[in-house]
XYZ file of C-alpha atoms in Angstrom:
600
model
C 35.406 42.644 -16.074
C 34.212 46.261 -15.742
C 31.672 47.101 -18.454
C 31.419 50.699 -19.678
C 28.006 51.989 -20.845
C 27.659 54.064 -24.040
C 27.777 57.494 -22.428
C 30.499 58.756 -24.740
C 29.137 57.264 -27.966
C 25.444 57.593 -27.109
C 24.964 53.954 -28.148
C 23.014 51.294 -26.155
C 25.947 48.935 -25.731
C 24.004 46.308 -23.760
C 21.333 46.062 -26.460
C 23.932 45.887 -29.235
C 25.814 43.086 -27.473
C 22.524 41.300 -26.784
C 21.601 41.445 -30.464
C 25.051 40.225 -31.478
C 24.789 37.333 -29.002
C 21.467 36.218 -30.494
C 23.293 35.171 -33.610
C 26.074 33.621 -31.553
C 23.500 31.651 -29.502
C 21.748 30.054 -32.460
C 23.852 26.842 -32.319
C 23.237 26.381 -28.581
C 19.493 26.953 -29.044
C 19.585 24.161 -31.620
C 21.403 21.907 -29.148
C 18.841 22.605 -26.423
C 16.009 21.784 -28.808
C 17.797 18.563 -29.669
C 18.101 17.784 -25.951
C 14.385 18.435 -25.376
C 13.465 16.209 -28.312
C 15.615 13.382 -26.935
C 13.987 13.723 -23.505
C 10.494 13.635 -25.023
C 11.429 10.622 -27.118
C 12.834 8.856 -24.033
C 9.624 9.542 -22.121
C 7.494 8.242 -25.012
C 9.469 4.997 -25.097
C 9.085 4.562 -21.354
C 5.319 5.165 -21.569
C 5.129 2.381 -24.188
C 7.123 0.103 -21.905
C 4.724 0.866 -19.069
C 1.790 -0.195 -21.265
C 3.580 -3.389 -22.246
C 4.514 -4.201 -18.646
C 0.950 -3.641 -17.419
C -0.373 -5.952 -20.128
C 2.312 -8.502 -19.242
C 1.043 -8.530 -15.652
C -2.484 -9.154 -16.932
C -1.138 -11.911 -19.170
C 0.422 -13.588 -16.139
C -3.056 -14.041 -14.662
C -4.009 -15.766 -17.908
C -1.335 -18.404 -17.254
C -3.148 -19.507 -14.076
C -5.471 -22.489 -14.193
C -8.072 -20.639 -12.136
C -8.699 -18.279 -15.088
C -10.106 -21.159 -17.148
C -11.538 -23.519 -14.529
C -13.988 -21.338 -12.648
C -16.863 -23.234 -11.124
C -20.424 -22.261 -10.393
C -22.221 -23.835 -7.454
C -25.936 -23.984 -6.782
C -27.615 -25.030 -3.543
C -31.190 -26.257 -3.533
C -31.797 -24.321 -0.286
C -29.347 -21.597 0.708
C -31.196 -21.022 3.983
C -29.759 -24.398 5.013
C -26.495 -24.756 3.057
C -24.382 -22.323 1.047
C -21.497 -23.531 -1.094
C -18.652 -22.352 -3.325
C -15.995 -24.234 -5.265
C -12.404 -23.862 -6.388
C -11.208 -24.632 -9.908
C -10.038 -28.063 -8.720
C -13.574 -29.198 -7.834
C -15.109 -31.814 -10.087
C -18.436 -31.320 -11.822
C -20.797 -33.320 -9.635
C -23.895 -33.304 -7.464
C -23.674 -33.659 -3.665
C -26.392 -34.285 -1.080
C -26.261 -33.133 2.544
C -28.713 -34.478 5.117
C -29.228 -34.949 8.869
C -27.281 -31.762 9.676
C -26.565 -30.673 13.226
C -24.527 -27.472 13.302
C -21.383 -27.037 15.401
C -21.627 -24.867 18.520
C -19.012 -22.902 20.437
C -18.041 -23.504 24.065
C -19.448 -20.850 26.378
C -18.988 -19.977 30.045
C -21.328 -17.622 31.940
C -20.952 -16.273 35.469
C -22.746 -18.654 37.835
C -24.378 -15.740 39.677
C -24.469 -11.963 39.584
C -20.828 -10.916 40.072
C -21.728 -7.943 42.292
C -24.791 -6.193 43.590
C -23.666 -3.040 41.819
C -20.722 -2.511 39.477
C -20.062 0.107 36.803
C -18.185 -1.555 33.895
C -16.865 1.826 32.717
C -15.098 2.794 35.968
C -11.791 1.498 37.294
C -11.979 -1.816 39.130
C -9.810 -0.536 41.991
C -12.224 2.327 42.664
C -14.949 -0.332 43.075
C -12.815 -2.711 45.138
C -15.375 -2.852 47.930
C -17.792 -4.516 45.468
C -15.235 -7.146 44.522
C -15.634 -9.578 47.385
C -14.193 -13.092 47.080
C -12.865 -15.798 49.371
C -9.331 -14.498 48.843
C -7.976 -11.271 47.438
C -7.942 -10.808 43.689
C -5.258 -8.124 43.991
C -1.481 -8.402 43.798
C 0.907 -5.582 44.658
C 3.450 -4.632 42.039
C 6.392 -2.255 42.511
C 6.653 0.516 39.921
C 9.852 2.560 39.575
C 8.937 6.151 38.762
C 11.631 8.215 37.018
C 12.382 11.775 38.177
C 9.832 14.372 37.014
C 10.976 17.860 35.992
C 8.193 20.426 35.905
C 7.741 22.619 32.835
C 5.350 25.045 34.568
C 4.276 26.135 38.019
C 1.810 23.591 39.447
C 0.678 21.822 42.578
C -0.743 18.683 40.897
C 1.054 15.949 38.947
C -0.562 12.728 37.742
C 1.125 9.338 37.713
C 0.617 7.153 34.663
C -1.755 4.799 36.510
C -3.854 4.719 39.639
C -4.608 1.902 42.122
C -1.732 3.075 44.342
C -1.378 1.503 47.779
C 1.982 2.890 48.985
C 4.709 5.317 47.855
C 8.342 5.204 48.980
C 7.225 2.495 51.374
C 10.259 2.641 53.638
C 10.603 6.423 54.083
C 7.080 7.739 53.400
C 8.278 11.006 51.806
C 8.866 12.526 48.386
C 11.875 14.762 47.738
C 11.542 17.844 45.510
C 14.575 19.865 44.397
C 14.159 23.545 43.491
C 17.127 25.736 42.542
C 19.496 23.235 44.124
C 17.577 23.007 47.416
C 15.780 19.758 48.336
C 12.616 19.563 50.381
C 10.894 16.428 51.739
C 7.090 16.133 51.510
C 5.244 13.717 53.808
C 2.970 11.367 51.804
C -0.728 10.906 52.503
C -2.724 8.333 50.503
C -6.506 8.051 50.183
C -9.456 8.672 47.915
C -10.319 12.183 49.043
C -7.978 15.145 49.305
C -7.611 16.600 52.795
C -6.287 19.882 54.138
C -2.581 19.775 53.421
C 0.359 21.394 55.119
C 3.012 23.090 53.023
C 5.293 20.085 53.504
C 2.700 17.405 52.651
C 1.620 15.681 49.419
C -1.647 13.814 48.926
C -1.863 10.904 46.454
C -5.281 9.762 45.216
C -5.007 5.976 45.257
C -7.735 5.600 42.615
C -6.398 8.043 40.002
C -2.702 8.353 40.911
C -2.954 12.166 41.061
C -0.460 13.859 43.419
C -1.471 17.149 45.108
C 1.217 19.156 46.924
C 0.430 21.461 49.842
C 2.309 24.249 48.064
C 2.843 25.287 44.453
C 5.989 23.840 42.869
C 7.800 26.221 40.533
C 8.782 25.507 36.954
C 12.114 23.674 36.743
C 11.615 21.884 40.058
C 12.412 18.172 40.021
C 10.518 15.470 41.888
C 13.214 12.925 42.551
C 12.785 9.330 41.402
C 10.679 7.163 43.684
C 8.903 3.802 43.764
C 5.267 3.014 44.486
C 3.108 -0.046 44.995
C 0.332 -0.593 42.489
C -2.543 -3.072 42.767
C -2.859 -5.332 39.723
C -4.945 -8.301 38.615
C -3.153 -11.496 37.574
C -4.907 -14.403 35.877
C -4.504 -16.764 32.937
C -6.642 -18.545 30.363
C -5.996 -21.659 28.293
C -7.738 -22.582 25.055
C -7.000 -25.119 22.319
C -7.041 -25.098 18.536
C -8.644 -27.715 16.271
C -5.596 -29.987 16.623
C -5.772 -29.951 20.438
C -2.717 -27.708 20.810
C -2.829 -25.000 23.495
C -2.915 -21.491 22.003
C -0.772 -19.884 24.726
C 2.948 -19.634 25.397
C 5.059 -22.769 25.770
C 6.904 -21.260 28.747
C 3.546 -20.716 30.453
C 2.475 -24.300 29.903
C 0.298 -23.318 26.975
C -1.749 -20.788 28.931
C -2.020 -17.067 28.165
C -1.245 -14.824 31.159
C -2.948 -11.462 31.676
C -2.044 -8.509 33.876
C -4.234 -5.429 34.358
C -3.585 -2.569 36.761
C -6.442 -1.501 38.995
C -7.190 1.611 36.943
C -8.551 -0.646 34.187
C -12.333 -0.845 33.783
C -14.195 -4.123 33.400
C -15.211 -3.227 29.844
C -11.603 -2.508 28.872
C -10.407 -5.731 30.483
C -12.985 -7.811 28.584
C -12.224 -6.013 25.319
C -8.520 -6.800 25.626
C -9.329 -10.448 26.302
C -11.511 -10.476 23.171
C -8.639 -8.982 21.140
C -6.052 -11.453 22.462
C -4.956 -14.728 20.903
C -6.979 -16.916 23.282
C -9.847 -16.851 20.796
C -12.564 -15.840 23.228
C -15.272 -13.209 22.826
C -16.063 -11.658 26.228
C -18.693 -9.131 27.383
C -20.547 -7.958 30.492
C -24.353 -7.984 30.587
C -25.591 -5.143 32.800
C -29.088 -6.626 32.942
C -27.945 -9.724 34.830
C -24.560 -8.466 36.138
C -22.953 -11.500 34.522
C -19.928 -11.989 32.256
C -20.183 -14.188 29.152
C -17.120 -15.761 27.514
C -17.603 -17.632 24.244
C -15.067 -19.387 22.036
C -14.800 -17.676 18.658
C -14.327 -21.057 16.975
C -16.998 -23.708 17.051
C -16.534 -27.386 17.867
C -15.321 -29.423 20.802
C -11.878 -27.816 21.071
C -10.152 -29.560 23.948
C -6.604 -30.670 24.709
C -5.084 -33.425 22.615
C -4.103 -35.047 25.913
C -7.670 -34.898 27.174
C -10.078 -35.109 24.221
C -13.116 -35.008 26.503
C -11.695 -32.293 28.771
C -12.662 -28.611 29.102
C -12.514 -26.271 26.108
C -11.518 -23.292 28.281
C -9.404 -23.320 31.440
C -9.611 -20.300 33.778
C -6.976 -19.671 36.458
C -6.896 -16.861 39.007
C -9.236 -15.641 41.731
C -10.535 -12.802 39.563
C -11.890 -15.203 36.928
C -12.981 -18.117 39.099
C -13.927 -16.198 42.260
C -15.207 -12.776 41.243
C -16.449 -13.504 37.702
C -17.512 -17.033 38.773
C -16.508 -18.633 35.477
C -16.105 -22.378 35.051
C -14.292 -24.073 32.190
C -16.433 -27.190 32.010
C -18.576 -25.998 29.072
C -17.791 -27.630 25.735
C -18.563 -26.893 22.126
C -20.021 -29.511 19.834
C -18.842 -30.628 16.402
C -21.021 -30.365 13.317
C -22.582 -33.682 12.322
C -23.987 -34.416 8.893
C -24.301 -36.978 6.107
C -22.616 -36.182 2.776
C -23.602 -38.451 -0.113
C -24.422 -41.203 2.367
C -21.270 -40.804 4.495
C -21.803 -39.812 8.111
C -19.030 -37.454 9.264
C -18.192 -34.551 11.566
C -16.355 -31.224 11.421
C -15.253 -28.720 14.042
C -16.591 -25.794 12.041
C -19.827 -25.036 10.229
C -17.692 -24.042 7.240
C -15.614 -26.850 5.772
C -14.064 -27.848 2.456
C -13.976 -31.255 0.827
C -13.259 -32.173 -2.776
C -12.644 -28.513 -3.650
C -16.170 -27.540 -2.520
C -16.612 -25.272 0.515
C -19.867 -25.744 2.418
C -21.304 -23.317 4.972
C -24.044 -24.757 7.157
C -26.826 -22.278 7.929
C -29.319 -24.296 9.997
C -30.002 -27.707 11.489
C -32.172 -29.924 9.277
C -33.040 -33.574 8.707
C -34.043 -33.678 5.029
C -31.842 -33.583 1.935
C -30.287 -30.526 0.283
C -28.506 -30.992 -3.052
C -25.472 -28.985 -4.118
C -24.475 -28.990 -7.802
C -21.036 -28.023 -9.157
C -20.514 -27.162 -12.836
C -18.210 -25.110 -15.064
C -18.753 -21.350 -14.863
C -18.734 -20.799 -18.607
C -19.746 -17.142 -18.383
C -16.921 -16.225 -16.012
C -14.273 -17.901 -18.207
C -15.792 -16.203 -21.265
C -15.654 -12.801 -19.533
C -12.016 -13.405 -18.546
C -10.970 -14.193 -22.123
C -13.082 -11.349 -23.522
C -11.501 -8.864 -21.115
C -8.024 -10.089 -22.090
C -8.799 -9.631 -25.803
C -10.166 -6.137 -25.096
C -7.034 -5.149 -23.177
C -4.850 -6.471 -26.012
C -6.794 -4.410 -28.546
C -6.370 -1.305 -26.382
C -2.630 -1.995 -26.140
C -1.984 -2.317 -29.875
C -4.231 0.692 -30.600
C -2.085 2.904 -28.366
C 1.216 1.577 -29.718
C 0.034 1.776 -33.331
C -1.071 5.330 -32.624
C 2.475 6.242 -31.618
C 4.364 4.516 -34.429
C 2.005 5.899 -37.132
C 1.733 9.430 -35.733
C 3.031 11.991 -38.237
C 5.910 14.266 -37.301
C 5.307 17.978 -37.911
C 8.799 19.392 -38.275
C 7.427 22.930 -38.461
C 7.050 22.706 -34.691
C 10.348 22.444 -32.819
C 10.801 22.631 -29.024
C 10.527 26.188 -27.716
C 13.463 28.072 -26.267
C 12.957 29.977 -23.025
C 12.796 33.277 -24.938
C 10.233 31.879 -27.380
C 8.086 30.451 -24.587
C 7.979 33.835 -22.817
C 6.259 35.350 -25.853
C 3.385 32.826 -25.737
C 0.507 32.324 -23.349
C 0.438 29.138 -21.294
C -2.299 27.705 -23.545
C -0.378 28.542 -26.710
C 2.820 27.018 -25.288
C 0.939 23.843 -24.344
C -0.545 23.530 -27.837
C 2.874 24.131 -29.387
C 4.444 21.427 -27.186
C 1.754 18.952 -28.212
C 2.611 19.567 -31.865
C 6.346 19.387 -31.206
C 5.992 16.058 -29.330
C 4.044 14.375 -32.111
C 5.564 11.623 -34.237
C 8.713 11.081 -32.176
C 8.249 7.290 -32.388
C 6.949 7.169 -35.966
C 8.034 3.974 -37.713
C 9.969 2.735 -34.682
C 11.341 -0.670 -35.594
C 11.442 -2.080 -32.057
C 7.761 -1.424 -31.351
C 6.531 -2.342 -34.847
C 8.532 -5.571 -34.732
C 7.071 -6.356 -31.326
C 3.520 -5.819 -32.624
C 4.162 -8.048 -35.638
C 5.505 -10.786 -33.399
C 2.490 -10.542 -31.069
C 0.135 -10.939 -34.051
C 2.077 -14.053 -35.045
C 1.813 -15.333 -31.444
C -1.978 -15.169 -31.652
C -2.452 -16.902 -34.994
C 0.207 -19.623 -35.062
C -1.063 -23.105 -34.136
C -0.236 -24.558 -30.743
C 1.206 -28.027 -31.143
C 0.616 -30.816 -28.667
C -2.699 -29.598 -27.226
C -4.769 -32.287 -25.544
C -8.087 -31.366 -27.159
C -9.650 -30.203 -30.385
C -8.596 -26.563 -30.291
C -5.144 -25.685 -31.597
C -5.810 -22.304 -33.242
C -7.502 -19.117 -32.158
C -10.126 -19.371 -34.904
C -11.177 -22.767 -33.541
C -12.761 -21.024 -30.548
C -14.315 -18.125 -32.443
C -11.679 -15.382 -32.208
C -10.307 -13.845 -35.406
C -8.720 -10.696 -36.845
C -10.817 -7.660 -37.665
C -11.530 -7.376 -41.402
C -11.105 -3.602 -41.126
C -7.556 -2.714 -42.204
C -7.577 0.468 -40.114
C -7.905 -1.688 -36.964
C -4.319 -2.876 -37.621
C -4.646 -6.411 -36.295
C -7.260 -6.012 -33.570
C -8.993 -9.198 -32.457
C -12.720 -9.814 -32.768
C -14.826 -12.353 -30.891
C -17.105 -13.734 -33.576
C -20.818 -13.054 -33.378
C -22.185 -12.767 -29.864
C -19.503 -15.075 -28.470
C -21.587 -18.238 -28.875
C -18.750 -20.196 -30.510
C -16.317 -19.247 -27.709
C -18.848 -20.164 -25.016
C -19.534 -23.503 -26.693
C -15.806 -24.235 -26.816
C -15.430 -23.433 -23.107
C -18.421 -25.612 -22.247
C -17.407 -28.479 -24.529
C -13.677 -28.730 -23.761
C -12.410 -26.273 -21.136
C -9.102 -28.149 -20.880
C -8.378 -27.626 -24.566
C -9.218 -23.908 -24.309
C -6.895 -23.629 -21.336
C -4.080 -25.441 -23.208
C -4.533 -23.142 -26.200
C -3.803 -20.121 -24.008
C -1.425 -21.318 -21.285
C 0.223 -24.567 -22.379
C 3.910 -24.854 -21.427
C 6.517 -26.021 -23.887
C 10.201 -26.003 -24.707
C 9.680 -24.434 -28.155
C 7.571 -21.506 -29.292
C 5.229 -23.739 -31.303
C 4.542 -25.857 -28.207
C 3.746 -22.878 -26.000
C 0.240 -21.522 -25.511
C -0.725 -18.114 -26.884
C -0.322 -16.237 -23.616
C 3.104 -17.694 -22.872
C 4.255 -16.678 -26.362
C 2.902 -13.181 -25.837
C 4.727 -12.850 -22.526
C 8.006 -13.952 -24.168
C 7.542 -11.368 -26.934
C 6.628 -8.594 -24.512
C 9.638 -9.377 -22.302
C 11.973 -9.200 -25.317
C 10.387 -5.978 -26.595
C 10.553 -4.301 -23.175
C 14.217 -5.261 -22.878
C 15.030 -3.756 -26.294
C 13.166 -0.542 -25.471
C 15.053 -0.314 -22.184
C 18.355 -0.574 -24.035
C 17.285 2.475 -26.001
C 15.359 4.508 -23.389
C 16.373 2.960 -20.052
C 14.463 3.057 -16.803
C 14.009 5.932 -14.371
C 16.516 4.266 -12.008
C 19.237 3.782 -14.645
C 22.220 6.059 -15.175
C 22.695 7.824 -18.531
C 25.539 5.471 -19.462
C 23.242 2.433 -19.359
C 21.048 3.248 -22.393
C 21.440 4.790 -25.851
C 19.316 7.924 -25.461
C 20.961 8.555 -22.102
C 24.399 8.520 -23.708
C 23.133 10.828 -26.455
C 21.702 13.208 -23.856
C 24.965 13.183 -21.941
C 26.846 14.058 -25.134
C 24.466 16.944 -25.936
C 24.735 18.256 -22.367
C 28.513 18.204 -22.662
C 28.326 20.155 -25.939
C 25.948 22.686 -24.367
C 28.268 23.204 -21.401
C 31.298 23.733 -23.663
C 29.421 26.082 -25.965
C 28.056 28.154 -23.060
C 31.640 28.618 -21.850
C 32.598 29.787 -25.338
C 29.624 32.194 -25.443
C 30.780 33.768 -22.197
C 34.174 34.397 -23.769
C 32.604 35.857 -26.924
C 30.359 38.169 -24.903
C 33.332 39.350 -22.846
C 35.251 40.027 -26.088
C 32.402 42.165 -27.456
C 32.284 44.184 -24.262
C 36.078 44.673 -24.314
C 35.875 45.979 -27.871
C 33.048 48.399 -27.098
C 34.815 49.504 -23.914
C 37.933 50.308 -25.943
C 35.775 52.227 -28.414
C 34.146 54.212 -25.610
C 37.526 55.115 -24.143
C 38.784 56.239 -27.560
C 35.738 58.436 -28.057
C 36.148 59.894 -24.573
C 39.807 60.747 -25.359
C 38.822 62.310 -28.683
C 36.118 64.351 -27.002
C 38.572 65.533 -24.369
C 41.119 66.594 -27.018
C 38.427 68.402 -29.008
C 37.310 70.295 -25.931
C 40.868 71.298 -25.167
C 41.492 72.550 -28.708
C 38.243 74.507 -28.695
C 39.517 76.439 -25.684
C 42.418 77.787 -27.761
C 40.036 79.288 -30.324
C 37.567 80.763 -27.848
């Protein structure tokens, strides 16, 4: 609608309507504050659920046997043998003697592979140094797609070098410019020559094409094929079971293909990174290549237990690099508690104890396995600490006082405050939103009961928390926090004396609550509490209809939308009334002016 200003009346109509609307807006401001309070309350609930879920994840680790059965291992001489143990290892003493460490199979070039070779340059560029009884090279046809130029140029580089022929049958390249095709005669070599305007030189080492004339942007070099020199060879290795590590379709071998632009260093690096399990390098001092199995032991074929550990095929490996596959690794040999035995690796596990051989020796080295009391103690202590932190934060929320003098700010109210003042106001307004919450307080009460109730059916002497030296703080303000008595001596003694009973106390399974260990009870309680909180506050991925506060928020939003529509109508009504008044005053003024003319 057209709004008339107060020119006739001299009144500030916009300000008057604005002031009138302030009173009209009071209900909607109250609704928006209610909406903000609900959102803050929802967020507080979800933050409590996040704390509970994080603690539940920690509690899951406390249901694992490894948390209570840690072992400590000591070796009489770690320069000869190092050892570690899993929780399944028994407490015992072991003696190793007469140790011969396992070695890896290794093949070294029989002689210097070349009088002079640069391992960083392409092999094809050094082809004259690669002399063998038969050629190591194989020609491969590469189909080059059409190339459209984006700028004026006379040089274009192919993806790879080691080129021996281009368009073998016709010996020309066709270039189309503005719809006109032109054939360029191909020259191939290692050094660019004087070129005619209808010739193109291709560097066989680098694959760079140089045209005798500049090609303009938009020109297209038509698709062509070229011959590239590549190296083909294969390698076969075996795992500890005697199975070949390569492809079944290749008979268990691993094939390799490298184009001639590859350097020797790159080739050896890619072999080292492949699945054949070989570490390869070139020694520039001797001009020899060394290939060593990454795994130790005599790793040969299951069909030929005394056969080679590495099989090399291809003239490049056997002719140029002069590698032979007859070298073998050796298994580790040792005596363990009087039993003579062997292993493929210098690291092996038996009886839950992992040994790592460091040196050959003939004497005895003892290895002792015992319970790691300190580690189990630290695990339980950390769990108790995390529980205390959890209940402190939740208790802080459900006992926090609500200051009703501080309500959420409206946009107009926030504009009158500085950012710091608004932040402080929000902190006050957010306080106490979960005070006395029955879901959280009930969950805390149930968790306290989970800790102190006896666990029935335990295998050892400990059926209550106090039996192992953990009790409730005597300070009422701690609100149920746990305390490890003294310096933890009683808990350590319990772990040392009967670790199985301590483990049962915390993680025992059962069909009833009384039969379940403390941690399993806690996890049940936390799961139930989280579910109840979610029914009230939902998750970030839930729709508003799926939880109580979401439905309340949806209802408030609907009320706000309806009321805003009503406010628009009220504001329009005020403006219509003032517009009518202005028109009436204008008419009165006009009549007065007309009458005054009669008396002048």
